[in-house]
Amino acid sequence: MGLFEGKKGLIFGVANKYSIAWGIAQALAAEGAELGFSYAGPALERRVRPLAESLNARYIEPCDVTRDEDIERAFAKAQEVYGTIDFLVHAIAFAKREELDGRFVDTSRDGFHLAMDVSVYSLVALTRAAEPLMPNGGSILTLTYYGSEKVMPHYNVMGVAKAALEASVRYLAADLGPKGIRVNAISAGPIKTLSASGVAGFRRMLHHFSKVAPLRRNVTQEDIGKTALWLLSDWANAVTGEVIYVDAGYNILGLTVPLEELS
Ligand code: NAD
């Protein structure tokens, strides 16, 4: 019997088969979870629907997280289909390409608002909407990146958004802890996805990462999926408000130069 047999949850953030959210969905489905999928808008339906249908999803709904009415409708529909849910995955972020190309100091007011709205406020809004569907407690998971803590080239406003996202995880965890709802984040090492392709020099960054990370490799969708399983399951039932690194150990390094270059 799978770890998630009899458990139901929603996945927000699948764009295609390379999405981290899809890796998490596959891991959950393999353990018997019943999954519903929400995607950003009509342009993505073509890619998301077949993936969701391959896991027999009964819930496949659009939701642009910048629109309150979309969120309201998406959760009303989830309540209609499932009644209650056990977990929610938030794997959503966005910044305008021009905000990632130049200097952080040149971030526009609009670009700052948009990145914070889509990448941070959406977690707050989705968590609030999910709360009534989790009367017996639950687990909420979001995705962050080390650029929240240290300066990463071309991450700019997204680094600031991820710092706010991680702080939001702690405040949400404190608010919802008394109801048995846990809120955590996975800080993933770089993975080539649609969003990542907006970060200039990403391919070279992946290469560098695999040369210096303690495990000497890049991380995969499966790696993230396995830790997501743990955080979303009862195995982590006393873990909340945390940021867990799934980054082959990169974040522990003080000097990110391959050892060979020093000898
Ligand atoms: P992805 O492009 O596959 O997923 C990003 C998702 O955000 C897409 O499904 C997109 O449709 C959704 N989205 C954007 N704007 C939206 C909106 N207005 N409404 C609803 N959905 C919207 O890329 P990914 O790398 O799988 O990203 C998932 C999460 O993982 C993001 O939070 C990202 O920052 C984080 N992350 C990614 C990496 C990486 O290297 N890929 C590393 C660490 C953290």
PDB file of C-alpha atoms and ligand atoms in Angstrom:
ATOM      1  CA  MET A   1       0.000   0.000   0.000  1.00  0.00           C
ATOM      2  CA  GLY A   2       1.375   3.414  -1.039  1.00  0.00           C
ATOM      3  CA  LEU A   3       2.240   6.140   1.450  1.00  0.00           C
ATOM      4  CA  PHE A   4      -0.442   8.400  -0.066  1.00  0.00           C
ATOM      5  CA  GLU A   5      -3.205   5.840  -0.541  1.00  0.00           C
ATOM      6  CA  GLY A   6      -6.520   7.583   0.240  1.00  0.00           C
ATOM      7  CA  LYS A   7      -4.903  11.076   0.226  1.00  0.00           C
ATOM      8  CA  LYS A   8      -5.968  13.873  -2.120  1.00  0.00           C
ATOM      9  CA  GLY A   9      -4.194  17.031  -3.122  1.00  0.00           C
ATOM     10  CA  LEU A  10      -3.820  19.862  -5.601  1.00  0.00           C
ATOM     11  CA  ILE A  11      -0.775  20.649  -7.698  1.00  0.00           C
ATOM     12  CA  PHE A  12      -0.347  24.231  -8.928  1.00  0.00           C
ATOM     13  CA  GLY A  13       2.501  24.925 -11.353  1.00  0.00           C
ATOM     14  CA  VAL A  14       2.746  22.227 -14.004  1.00  0.00           C
ATOM     15  CA  ALA A  15       3.586  23.885 -17.338  1.00  0.00           C
ATOM     16  CA  ASN A  16       5.010  20.813 -19.094  1.00  0.00           C
ATOM     17  CA  LYS A  17       6.738  17.514 -18.392  1.00  0.00           C
ATOM     18  CA  TYR A  18       9.933  19.286 -17.325  1.00  0.00           C
ATOM     19  CA  SER A  19       8.197  21.221 -14.516  1.00  0.00           C
ATOM     20  CA  ILE A  20       9.337  20.521 -10.963  1.00  0.00           C
ATOM     21  CA  ALA A  21       5.629  20.257 -10.090  1.00  0.00           C
ATOM     22  CA  TRP A  22       5.312  17.364 -12.550  1.00  0.00           C
ATOM     23  CA  GLY A  23       8.215  15.550 -10.877  1.00  0.00           C
ATOM     24  CA  ILE A  24       6.452  15.973  -7.534  1.00  0.00           C
ATOM     25  CA  ALA A  25       3.134  14.827  -9.034  1.00  0.00           C
ATOM     26  CA  GLN A  26       4.680  11.663 -10.429  1.00  0.00           C
ATOM     27  CA  ALA A  27       6.268  10.809  -7.069  1.00  0.00           C
ATOM     28  CA  LEU A  28       2.932  11.358  -5.274  1.00  0.00           C
ATOM     29  CA  ALA A  29       0.973   9.358  -7.847  1.00  0.00           C
ATOM     30  CA  ALA A  30       3.408   6.444  -7.534  1.00  0.00           C
ATOM     31  CA  GLU A  31       2.535   6.339  -3.817  1.00  0.00           C
ATOM     32  CA  GLY A  32      -1.195   6.250  -4.535  1.00  0.00           C
ATOM     33  CA  ALA A  33      -2.188   9.935  -4.157  1.00  0.00           C
ATOM     34  CA  GLU A  34      -5.229  11.283  -5.965  1.00  0.00           C
ATOM     35  CA  LEU A  35      -4.142  14.486  -7.702  1.00  0.00           C
ATOM     36  CA  GLY A  36      -5.880  17.532  -9.153  1.00  0.00           C
ATOM     37  CA  PHE A  37      -4.038  19.978 -11.401  1.00  0.00           C
ATOM     38  CA  SER A  38      -4.316  23.714 -11.900  1.00  0.00           C
ATOM     39  CA  TYR A  39      -2.514  25.522 -14.717  1.00  0.00           C
ATOM     40  CA  ALA A  40      -1.910  29.215 -15.423  1.00  0.00           C
ATOM     41  CA  GLY A  41      -4.193  29.729 -18.425  1.00  0.00           C
ATOM     42  CA  PRO A  42      -5.593  28.457 -21.734  1.00  0.00           C
ATOM     43  CA  ALA A  43      -2.222  28.530 -23.512  1.00  0.00           C
ATOM     44  CA  LEU A  44      -0.940  25.747 -21.237  1.00  0.00           C
ATOM     45  CA  GLU A  45      -3.969  23.463 -21.339  1.00  0.00           C
ATOM     46  CA  ARG A  46      -2.651  21.601 -24.385  1.00  0.00           C
ATOM     47  CA  ARG A  47       0.403  20.473 -22.425  1.00  0.00           C
ATOM     48  CA  VAL A  48      -1.056  20.058 -18.945  1.00  0.00           C
ATOM     49  CA  ARG A  49      -4.296  18.193 -19.721  1.00  0.00           C
ATOM     50  CA  PRO A  50      -2.647  15.068 -21.224  1.00  0.00           C
ATOM     51  CA  LEU A  51      -0.192  14.890 -18.307  1.00  0.00           C
ATOM     52  CA  ALA A  52      -2.992  15.246 -15.758  1.00  0.00           C
ATOM     53  CA  GLU A  53      -5.163  12.725 -17.596  1.00  0.00           C
ATOM     54  CA  SER A  54      -2.291  10.230 -17.600  1.00  0.00           C
ATOM     55  CA  LEU A  55      -2.690  10.220 -13.782  1.00  0.00           C
ATOM     56  CA  ASN A  56      -6.512   9.980 -14.023  1.00  0.00           C
ATOM     57  CA  ALA A  57      -7.005  13.474 -12.575  1.00  0.00           C
ATOM     58  CA  ARG A  58     -10.633  14.384 -11.911  1.00  0.00           C
ATOM     59  CA  TYR A  59      -9.712  18.047 -11.470  1.00  0.00           C
ATOM     60  CA  ILE A  60      -7.900  19.987 -14.243  1.00  0.00           C
ATOM     61  CA  GLU A  61      -8.647  23.693 -13.891  1.00  0.00           C
ATOM     62  CA  PRO A  62      -7.109  26.967 -15.077  1.00  0.00           C
ATOM     63  CA  CYS A  63      -6.114  29.533 -12.437  1.00  0.00           C
ATOM     64  CA  ASP A  64      -4.131  32.703 -13.016  1.00  0.00           C
ATOM     65  CA  VAL A  65      -2.897  33.336  -9.478  1.00  0.00           C
ATOM     66  CA  THR A  66      -2.842  37.112 -10.011  1.00  0.00           C
ATOM     67  CA  ARG A  67      -6.668  37.016 -10.171  1.00  0.00           C
ATOM     68  CA  ASP A  68      -8.646  36.602  -6.934  1.00  0.00           C
ATOM     69  CA  GLU A  69     -11.714  35.425  -8.848  1.00  0.00           C
ATOM     70  CA  ASP A  70      -9.690  32.625 -10.489  1.00  0.00           C
ATOM     71  CA  ILE A  71      -8.449  31.439  -7.099  1.00  0.00           C
ATOM     72  CA  GLU A  72     -11.954  31.535  -5.643  1.00  0.00           C
ATOM     73  CA  ARG A  73     -13.365  29.571  -8.563  1.00  0.00           C
ATOM     74  CA  ALA A  74     -10.510  27.034  -8.546  1.00  0.00           C
ATOM     75  CA  PHE A  75     -10.996  26.204  -4.859  1.00  0.00           C
ATOM     76  CA  ALA A  76     -14.800  26.166  -5.088  1.00  0.00           C
ATOM     77  CA  LYS A  77     -14.394  23.588  -7.834  1.00  0.00           C
ATOM     78  CA  ALA A  78     -11.861  21.616  -5.765  1.00  0.00           C
ATOM     79  CA  GLN A  79     -14.326  21.520  -2.879  1.00  0.00           C
ATOM     80  CA  GLU A  80     -17.041  20.294  -5.246  1.00  0.00           C
ATOM     81  CA  VAL A  81     -14.808  17.517  -6.626  1.00  0.00           C
ATOM     82  CA  TYR A  82     -12.924  16.409  -3.500  1.00  0.00           C
ATOM     83  CA  GLY A  83     -14.733  17.844  -0.462  1.00  0.00           C
ATOM     84  CA  THR A  84     -11.494  18.030   1.504  1.00  0.00           C
ATOM     85  CA  ILE A  85      -7.822  17.804   0.553  1.00  0.00           C
ATOM     86  CA  ASP A  86      -4.706  16.643   2.385  1.00  0.00           C
ATOM     87  CA  PHE A  87      -1.998  18.620   0.609  1.00  0.00           C
ATOM     88  CA  LEU A  88      -1.255  21.476  -1.765  1.00  0.00           C
ATOM     89  CA  VAL A  89       1.828  22.033  -3.929  1.00  0.00           C
ATOM     90  CA  HIS A  90       2.661  25.609  -4.980  1.00  0.00           C
ATOM     91  CA  ALA A  91       5.362  25.586  -7.685  1.00  0.00           C
ATOM     92  CA  ILE A  92       4.764  28.988  -9.233  1.00  0.00           C
ATOM     93  CA  ALA A  93       7.063  31.918  -9.968  1.00  0.00           C
ATOM     94  CA  PHE A  94       7.387  34.627 -12.582  1.00  0.00           C
ATOM     95  CA  ALA A  95       9.526  37.674 -13.341  1.00  0.00           C
ATOM     96  CA  LYS A  96       9.778  39.655 -16.557  1.00  0.00           C
ATOM     97  CA  ARG A  97      12.795  38.641 -18.566  1.00  0.00           C
ATOM     98  CA  GLU A  98      14.164  42.192 -18.636  1.00  0.00           C
ATOM     99  CA  GLU A  99      14.269  42.217 -14.822  1.00  0.00           C
ATOM    100  CA  LEU A 100      16.600  39.206 -14.898  1.00  0.00           C
ATOM    101  CA  ASP A 101      18.890  40.481 -17.655  1.00  0.00           C
ATOM    102  CA  GLY A 102      20.218  43.706 -16.213  1.00  0.00           C
ATOM    103  CA  ARG A 103      21.151  44.975 -12.761  1.00  0.00           C
ATOM    104  CA  PHE A 104      18.908  44.504  -9.713  1.00  0.00           C
ATOM    105  CA  VAL A 105      19.180  48.224  -8.985  1.00  0.00           C
ATOM    106  CA  ASP A 106      17.323  48.913 -12.246  1.00  0.00           C
ATOM    107  CA  THR A 107      14.273  46.792 -11.314  1.00  0.00           C
ATOM    108  CA  SER A 108      11.097  48.627 -12.320  1.00  0.00           C
ATOM    109  CA  ARG A 109       8.248  49.203  -9.865  1.00  0.00           C
ATOM    110  CA  ASP A 110       5.966  47.175 -12.139  1.00  0.00           C
ATOM    111  CA  GLY A 111       8.456  44.337 -12.473  1.00  0.00           C
ATOM    112  CA  PHE A 112       8.959  44.249  -8.705  1.00  0.00           C
ATOM    113  CA  HIS A 113       5.199  44.116  -8.063  1.00  0.00           C
ATOM    114  CA  LEU A 114       4.606  41.430 -10.657  1.00  0.00           C
ATOM    115  CA  ALA A 115       7.384  39.155  -9.366  1.00  0.00           C
ATOM    116  CA  MET A 116       6.150  39.534  -5.781  1.00  0.00           C
ATOM    117  CA  ASP A 117       2.505  39.049  -6.741  1.00  0.00           C
ATOM    118  CA  VAL A 118       2.946  35.887  -8.802  1.00  0.00           C
ATOM    119  CA  SER A 119       5.813  34.332  -6.831  1.00  0.00           C
ATOM    120  CA  VAL A 120       4.981  35.293  -3.226  1.00  0.00           C
ATOM    121  CA  TYR A 121       1.474  36.614  -2.666  1.00  0.00           C
ATOM    122  CA  SER A 122       0.086  33.635  -4.577  1.00  0.00           C
ATOM    123  CA  LEU A 123       1.313  31.312  -1.796  1.00  0.00           C
ATOM    124  CA  VAL A 124      -0.525  33.398   0.789  1.00  0.00           C
ATOM    125  CA  ALA A 125      -3.697  33.500  -1.317  1.00  0.00           C
ATOM    126  CA  LEU A 126      -3.654  29.775  -2.182  1.00  0.00           C
ATOM    127  CA  THR A 127      -2.953  28.816   1.428  1.00  0.00           C
ATOM    128  CA  ARG A 128      -5.891  30.923   2.629  1.00  0.00           C
ATOM    129  CA  ALA A 129      -8.142  29.343   0.017  1.00  0.00           C
ATOM    130  CA  ALA A 130      -6.957  25.832   0.913  1.00  0.00           C
ATOM    131  CA  GLU A 131      -7.452  26.237   4.676  1.00  0.00           C
ATOM    132  CA  PRO A 132     -11.200  25.461   4.713  1.00  0.00           C
ATOM    133  CA  LEU A 133     -10.540  22.346   2.615  1.00  0.00           C
ATOM    134  CA  MET A 134      -8.137  21.023   5.264  1.00  0.00           C
ATOM    135  CA  PRO A 135     -10.367  20.622   8.338  1.00  0.00           C
ATOM    136  CA  ASN A 136      -8.274  17.705   9.597  1.00  0.00           C
ATOM    137  CA  GLY A 137      -4.912  19.354   8.969  1.00  0.00           C
ATOM    138  CA  GLY A 138      -2.731  19.145   5.891  1.00  0.00           C
ATOM    139  CA  SER A 139       0.590  19.930   4.312  1.00  0.00           C
ATOM    140  CA  ILE A 140       1.465  22.784   1.961  1.00  0.00           C
ATOM    141  CA  LEU A 141       4.699  22.910  -0.002  1.00  0.00           C
ATOM    142  CA  THR A 142       6.335  25.638  -2.072  1.00  0.00           C
ATOM    143  CA  LEU A 143       9.571  25.837  -4.077  1.00  0.00           C
ATOM    144  CA  THR A 144      12.359  28.301  -3.465  1.00  0.00           C
ATOM    145  CA  TYR A 145      15.953  28.895  -4.514  1.00  0.00           C
ATOM    146  CA  TYR A 146      19.253  29.788  -2.801  1.00  0.00           C
ATOM    147  CA  GLY A 147      19.213  33.166  -4.613  1.00  0.00           C
ATOM    148  CA  SER A 148      17.006  34.240  -1.679  1.00  0.00           C
ATOM    149  CA  GLU A 149      20.033  34.154   0.608  1.00  0.00           C
ATOM    150  CA  LYS A 150      23.051  34.803  -1.578  1.00  0.00           C
ATOM    151  CA  VAL A 151      23.442  36.916  -4.672  1.00  0.00           C
ATOM    152  CA  MET A 152      23.127  34.815  -7.816  1.00  0.00           C
ATOM    153  CA  PRO A 153      23.889  36.237 -11.256  1.00  0.00           C
ATOM    154  CA  HIS A 154      20.728  37.133 -13.227  1.00  0.00           C
ATOM    155  CA  TYR A 155      18.395  36.183 -10.376  1.00  0.00           C
ATOM    156  CA  ASN A 156      17.809  39.789  -9.258  1.00  0.00           C
ATOM    157  CA  VAL A 157      14.220  40.533  -8.256  1.00  0.00           C
ATOM    158  CA  MET A 158      13.464  36.811  -8.104  1.00  0.00           C
ATOM    159  CA  GLY A 159      16.028  36.453  -5.293  1.00  0.00           C
ATOM    160  CA  VAL A 160      14.215  39.147  -3.344  1.00  0.00           C
ATOM    161  CA  ALA A 161      10.880  37.450  -4.084  1.00  0.00           C
ATOM    162  CA  LYS A 162      12.221  34.095  -2.856  1.00  0.00           C
ATOM    163  CA  ALA A 163      13.426  35.729   0.385  1.00  0.00           C
ATOM    164  CA  ALA A 164       9.874  37.044   0.881  1.00  0.00           C
ATOM    165  CA  LEU A 165       8.474  33.623  -0.037  1.00  0.00           C
ATOM    166  CA  GLU A 166      10.597  31.915   2.619  1.00  0.00           C
ATOM    167  CA  ALA A 167       9.520  34.466   5.229  1.00  0.00           C
ATOM    168  CA  SER A 168       5.902  33.880   4.159  1.00  0.00           C
ATOM    169  CA  VAL A 169       6.374  30.140   4.734  1.00  0.00           C
ATOM    170  CA  ARG A 170       7.307  30.883   8.361  1.00  0.00           C
ATOM    171  CA  TYR A 171       4.399  33.265   8.988  1.00  0.00           C
ATOM    172  CA  LEU A 172       1.901  30.920   7.316  1.00  0.00           C
ATOM    173  CA  ALA A 173       3.266  27.976   9.311  1.00  0.00           C
ATOM    174  CA  ALA A 174       2.771  29.936  12.546  1.00  0.00           C
ATOM    175  CA  ASP A 175      -0.787  30.954  11.594  1.00  0.00           C
ATOM    176  CA  LEU A 176      -1.924  27.505  10.511  1.00  0.00           C
ATOM    177  CA  GLY A 177       0.075  25.287  12.870  1.00  0.00           C
ATOM    178  CA  PRO A 178      -2.707  25.265  15.499  1.00  0.00           C
ATOM    179  CA  LYS A 179      -4.991  23.740  12.854  1.00  0.00           C
ATOM    180  CA  GLY A 180      -2.509  20.999  12.056  1.00  0.00           C
ATOM    181  CA  ILE A 181      -1.660  22.537   8.681  1.00  0.00           C
ATOM    182  CA  ARG A 182       2.078  22.483   7.957  1.00  0.00           C
ATOM    183  CA  VAL A 183       3.784  24.835   5.481  1.00  0.00           C
ATOM    184  CA  ASN A 184       7.301  24.167   4.166  1.00  0.00           C
ATOM    185  CA  ALA A 185       9.570  24.985   1.237  1.00  0.00           C
ATOM    186  CA  ILE A 186      12.071  22.985  -0.749  1.00  0.00           C
ATOM    187  CA  SER A 187      15.075  24.984  -1.888  1.00  0.00           C
ATOM    188  CA  ALA A 188      15.936  23.167  -5.102  1.00  0.00           C
ATOM    189  CA  GLY A 189      19.241  23.175  -6.917  1.00  0.00           C
ATOM    190  CA  PRO A 190      19.053  24.378 -10.537  1.00  0.00           C
ATOM    191  CA  ILE A 191      17.010  22.234 -12.956  1.00  0.00           C
ATOM    192  CA  LYS A 192      16.411  22.998 -16.621  1.00  0.00           C
ATOM    193  CA  THR A 193      12.731  23.967 -16.842  1.00  0.00           C
ATOM    194  CA  LEU A 194      10.687  26.534 -18.757  1.00  0.00           C
ATOM    195  CA  SER A 195      11.119  29.164 -16.016  1.00  0.00           C
ATOM    196  CA  ALA A 196      14.835  28.470 -15.655  1.00  0.00           C
ATOM    197  CA  SER A 197      15.338  29.123 -19.359  1.00  0.00           C
ATOM    198  CA  GLY A 198      14.536  32.796 -18.597  1.00  0.00           C
ATOM    199  CA  VAL A 199      17.717  33.057 -16.534  1.00  0.00           C
ATOM    200  CA  ALA A 200      20.669  34.058 -18.753  1.00  0.00           C
ATOM    201  CA  GLY A 201      23.685  31.716 -18.593  1.00  0.00           C
ATOM    202  CA  PHE A 202      21.610  28.955 -16.977  1.00  0.00           C
ATOM    203  CA  ARG A 203      23.284  26.146 -18.907  1.00  0.00           C
ATOM    204  CA  ARG A 204      26.748  27.239 -17.799  1.00  0.00           C
ATOM    205  CA  MET A 205      25.474  27.569 -14.252  1.00  0.00           C
ATOM    206  CA  LEU A 206      24.253  23.946 -14.344  1.00  0.00           C
ATOM    207  CA  HIS A 207      27.650  22.815 -15.537  1.00  0.00           C
ATOM    208  CA  HIS A 208      29.454  24.754 -12.791  1.00  0.00           C
ATOM    209  CA  PHE A 209      27.042  23.417 -10.179  1.00  0.00           C
ATOM    210  CA  SER A 210      27.708  19.790 -11.106  1.00  0.00           C
ATOM    211  CA  LYS A 211      31.467  20.373 -10.840  1.00  0.00           C
ATOM    212  CA  VAL A 212      31.419  21.908  -7.358  1.00  0.00           C
ATOM    213  CA  ALA A 213      28.366  20.581  -5.487  1.00  0.00           C
ATOM    214  CA  PRO A 214      29.468  18.079  -2.809  1.00  0.00           C
ATOM    215  CA  LEU A 215      27.559  15.278  -4.577  1.00  0.00           C
ATOM    216  CA  ARG A 216      29.183  16.332  -7.909  1.00  0.00           C
ATOM    217  CA  ARG A 217      25.960  16.268  -9.863  1.00  0.00           C
ATOM    218  CA  ASN A 218      22.886  18.274 -10.726  1.00  0.00           C
ATOM    219  CA  VAL A 219      19.591  17.567  -9.025  1.00  0.00           C
ATOM    220  CA  THR A 220      16.624  16.034 -10.841  1.00  0.00           C
ATOM    221  CA  GLN A 221      12.854  16.241 -10.760  1.00  0.00           C
ATOM    222  CA  GLU A 222      12.950  12.841  -9.010  1.00  0.00           C
ATOM    223  CA  ASP A 223      15.215  14.186  -6.256  1.00  0.00           C
ATOM    224  CA  ILE A 224      12.758  16.999  -5.547  1.00  0.00           C
ATOM    225  CA  GLY A 225       9.825  14.577  -5.800  1.00  0.00           C
ATOM    226  CA  LYS A 226      11.253  12.307  -3.104  1.00  0.00           C
ATOM    227  CA  THR A 227      11.763  15.110  -0.577  1.00  0.00           C
ATOM    228  CA  ALA A 228       8.338  16.504  -1.474  1.00  0.00           C
ATOM    229  CA  LEU A 229       6.840  13.095  -0.646  1.00  0.00           C
ATOM    230  CA  TRP A 230       8.442  13.222   2.779  1.00  0.00           C
ATOM    231  CA  LEU A 231       7.339  16.800   3.529  1.00  0.00           C
ATOM    232  CA  LEU A 232       3.793  16.204   2.307  1.00  0.00           C
ATOM    233  CA  SER A 233       3.409  12.935   4.204  1.00  0.00           C
ATOM    234  CA  ASP A 234       2.925  12.097   7.877  1.00  0.00           C
ATOM    235  CA  TRP A 235       6.613  11.158   8.031  1.00  0.00           C
ATOM    236  CA  ALA A 236       7.240  14.904   8.412  1.00  0.00           C
ATOM    237  CA  ASN A 237       4.335  15.538  10.779  1.00  0.00           C
ATOM    238  CA  ALA A 238       6.374  17.656  13.198  1.00  0.00           C
ATOM    239  CA  VAL A 239       8.153  19.676  10.482  1.00  0.00           C
ATOM    240  CA  THR A 240       6.741  23.091   9.623  1.00  0.00           C
ATOM    241  CA  GLY A 241       7.987  26.533   8.586  1.00  0.00           C
ATOM    242  CA  GLU A 242      11.199  25.025   7.214  1.00  0.00           C
ATOM    243  CA  VAL A 243      13.244  25.514   4.081  1.00  0.00           C
ATOM    244  CA  ILE A 244      14.778  22.156   3.160  1.00  0.00           C
ATOM    245  CA  TYR A 245      17.651  22.108   0.676  1.00  0.00           C
ATOM    246  CA  VAL A 246      17.569  19.570  -2.126  1.00  0.00           C
ATOM    247  CA  ASP A 247      20.659  20.869  -3.878  1.00  0.00           C
ATOM    248  CA  ALA A 248      23.316  18.129  -3.757  1.00  0.00           C
ATOM    249  CA  GLY A 249      24.858  20.094  -0.872  1.00  0.00           C
ATOM    250  CA  TYR A 250      25.736  23.250  -2.815  1.00  0.00           C
ATOM    251  CA  ASN A 251      24.497  25.634  -0.104  1.00  0.00           C
ATOM    252  CA  ILE A 252      27.041  24.410   2.465  1.00  0.00           C
ATOM    253  CA  LEU A 253      30.006  25.590   0.413  1.00  0.00           C
ATOM    254  CA  GLY A 254      32.028  28.674   1.294  1.00  0.00           C
ATOM    255  CA  LEU A 255      34.177  28.545  -1.828  1.00  0.00           C
ATOM    256  CA  THR A 256      32.559  27.332  -5.034  1.00  0.00           C
ATOM    257  CA  VAL A 257      35.693  26.454  -6.994  1.00  0.00           C
ATOM    258  CA  PRO A 258      36.346  22.857  -8.141  1.00  0.00           C
ATOM    259  CA  LEU A 259      38.987  21.281  -5.849  1.00  0.00           C
ATOM    260  CA  GLU A 260      41.078  20.341  -8.907  1.00  0.00           C
ATOM    261  CA  GLU A 261      41.585  24.036  -9.689  1.00  0.00           C
ATOM    262  CA  LEU A 262      43.180  24.594  -6.297  1.00  0.00           C
ATOM    263  CA  SER A 263      45.751  21.790  -6.439  1.00  0.00           C
TER     264      SER A 263
HETATM  265  P1  NAD B   1       8.070  25.873 -14.686  1.00  0.00           P
HETATM  266  O1  NAD B   1       8.147  26.966 -15.689  1.00  0.00           O
HETATM  267  O2  NAD B   1       7.854  24.509 -15.182  1.00  0.00           O
HETATM  268  O3  NAD B   1       6.971  26.208 -13.580  1.00  0.00           O
HETATM  269  C1  NAD B   1       6.617  27.535 -13.212  1.00  0.00           C
HETATM  270  C2  NAD B   1       5.116  27.551 -13.182  1.00  0.00           C
HETATM  271  O4  NAD B   1       4.621  28.825 -12.737  1.00  0.00           O
HETATM  272  C3  NAD B   1       4.514  27.308 -14.575  1.00  0.00           C
HETATM  273  O5  NAD B   1       3.636  26.198 -14.517  1.00  0.00           O
HETATM  274  C4  NAD B   1       3.743  28.581 -14.844  1.00  0.00           C
HETATM  275  O6  NAD B   1       2.572  28.361 -15.603  1.00  0.00           O
HETATM  276  C5  NAD B   1       3.394  29.012 -13.418  1.00  0.00           C
HETATM  277  N1  NAD B   1       2.929  30.387 -13.387  1.00  0.00           N
HETATM  278  C6  NAD B   1       3.597  31.522 -13.768  1.00  0.00           C
HETATM  279  N2  NAD B   1       2.766  32.587 -13.664  1.00  0.00           N
HETATM  280  C7  NAD B   1       1.573  32.107 -13.208  1.00  0.00           C
HETATM  281  C8  NAD B   1       0.317  32.710 -12.924  1.00  0.00           C
HETATM  282  N3  NAD B   1       0.108  34.031 -13.063  1.00  0.00           N
HETATM  283  N4  NAD B   1      -0.713  31.920 -12.478  1.00  0.00           N
HETATM  284  C9  NAD B   1      -0.524  30.590 -12.322  1.00  0.00           C
HETATM  285  N5  NAD B   1       0.646  29.955 -12.575  1.00  0.00           N
HETATM  286  C10 NAD B   1       1.673  30.722 -13.022  1.00  0.00           C
HETATM  287  O7  NAD B   1       9.446  25.988 -13.867  1.00  0.00           O
HETATM  288  P2  NAD B   1       9.945  25.271 -12.532  1.00  0.00           P
HETATM  289  O8  NAD B   1      11.412  25.475 -12.533  1.00  0.00           O
HETATM  290  O9  NAD B   1       9.361  23.946 -12.398  1.00  0.00           O
HETATM  291  O10 NAD B   1       9.359  26.238 -11.399  1.00  0.00           O
HETATM  292  C11 NAD B   1       8.564  25.792 -10.311  1.00  0.00           C
HETATM  293  C12 NAD B   1       9.027  26.472  -9.033  1.00  0.00           C
HETATM  294  O11 NAD B   1      10.317  25.972  -8.700  1.00  0.00           O
HETATM  295  C13 NAD B   1       9.169  27.980  -9.125  1.00  0.00           C
HETATM  296  O12 NAD B   1       8.743  28.561  -7.922  1.00  0.00           O
HETATM  297  C14 NAD B   1      10.656  28.167  -9.278  1.00  0.00           C
HETATM  298  O13 NAD B   1      11.108  29.433  -8.859  1.00  0.00           O
HETATM  299  C15 NAD B   1      11.139  27.064  -8.365  1.00  0.00           C
HETATM  300  N6  NAD B   1      12.543  26.694  -8.509  1.00  0.00           N
HETATM  301  C16 NAD B   1      13.041  26.328  -9.717  1.00  0.00           C
HETATM  302  C17 NAD B   1      14.377  25.984  -9.835  1.00  0.00           C
HETATM  303  C18 NAD B   1      14.966  25.585 -11.170  1.00  0.00           C
HETATM  304  O14 NAD B   1      16.191  25.602 -11.297  1.00  0.00           O
HETATM  305  N7  NAD B   1      14.158  25.231 -12.152  1.00  0.00           N
HETATM  306  C19 NAD B   1      15.209  25.978  -8.701  1.00  0.00           C
HETATM  307  C20 NAD B   1      14.666  26.327  -7.477  1.00  0.00           C
HETATM  308  C21 NAD B   1      13.340  26.693  -7.385  1.00  0.00           C
END
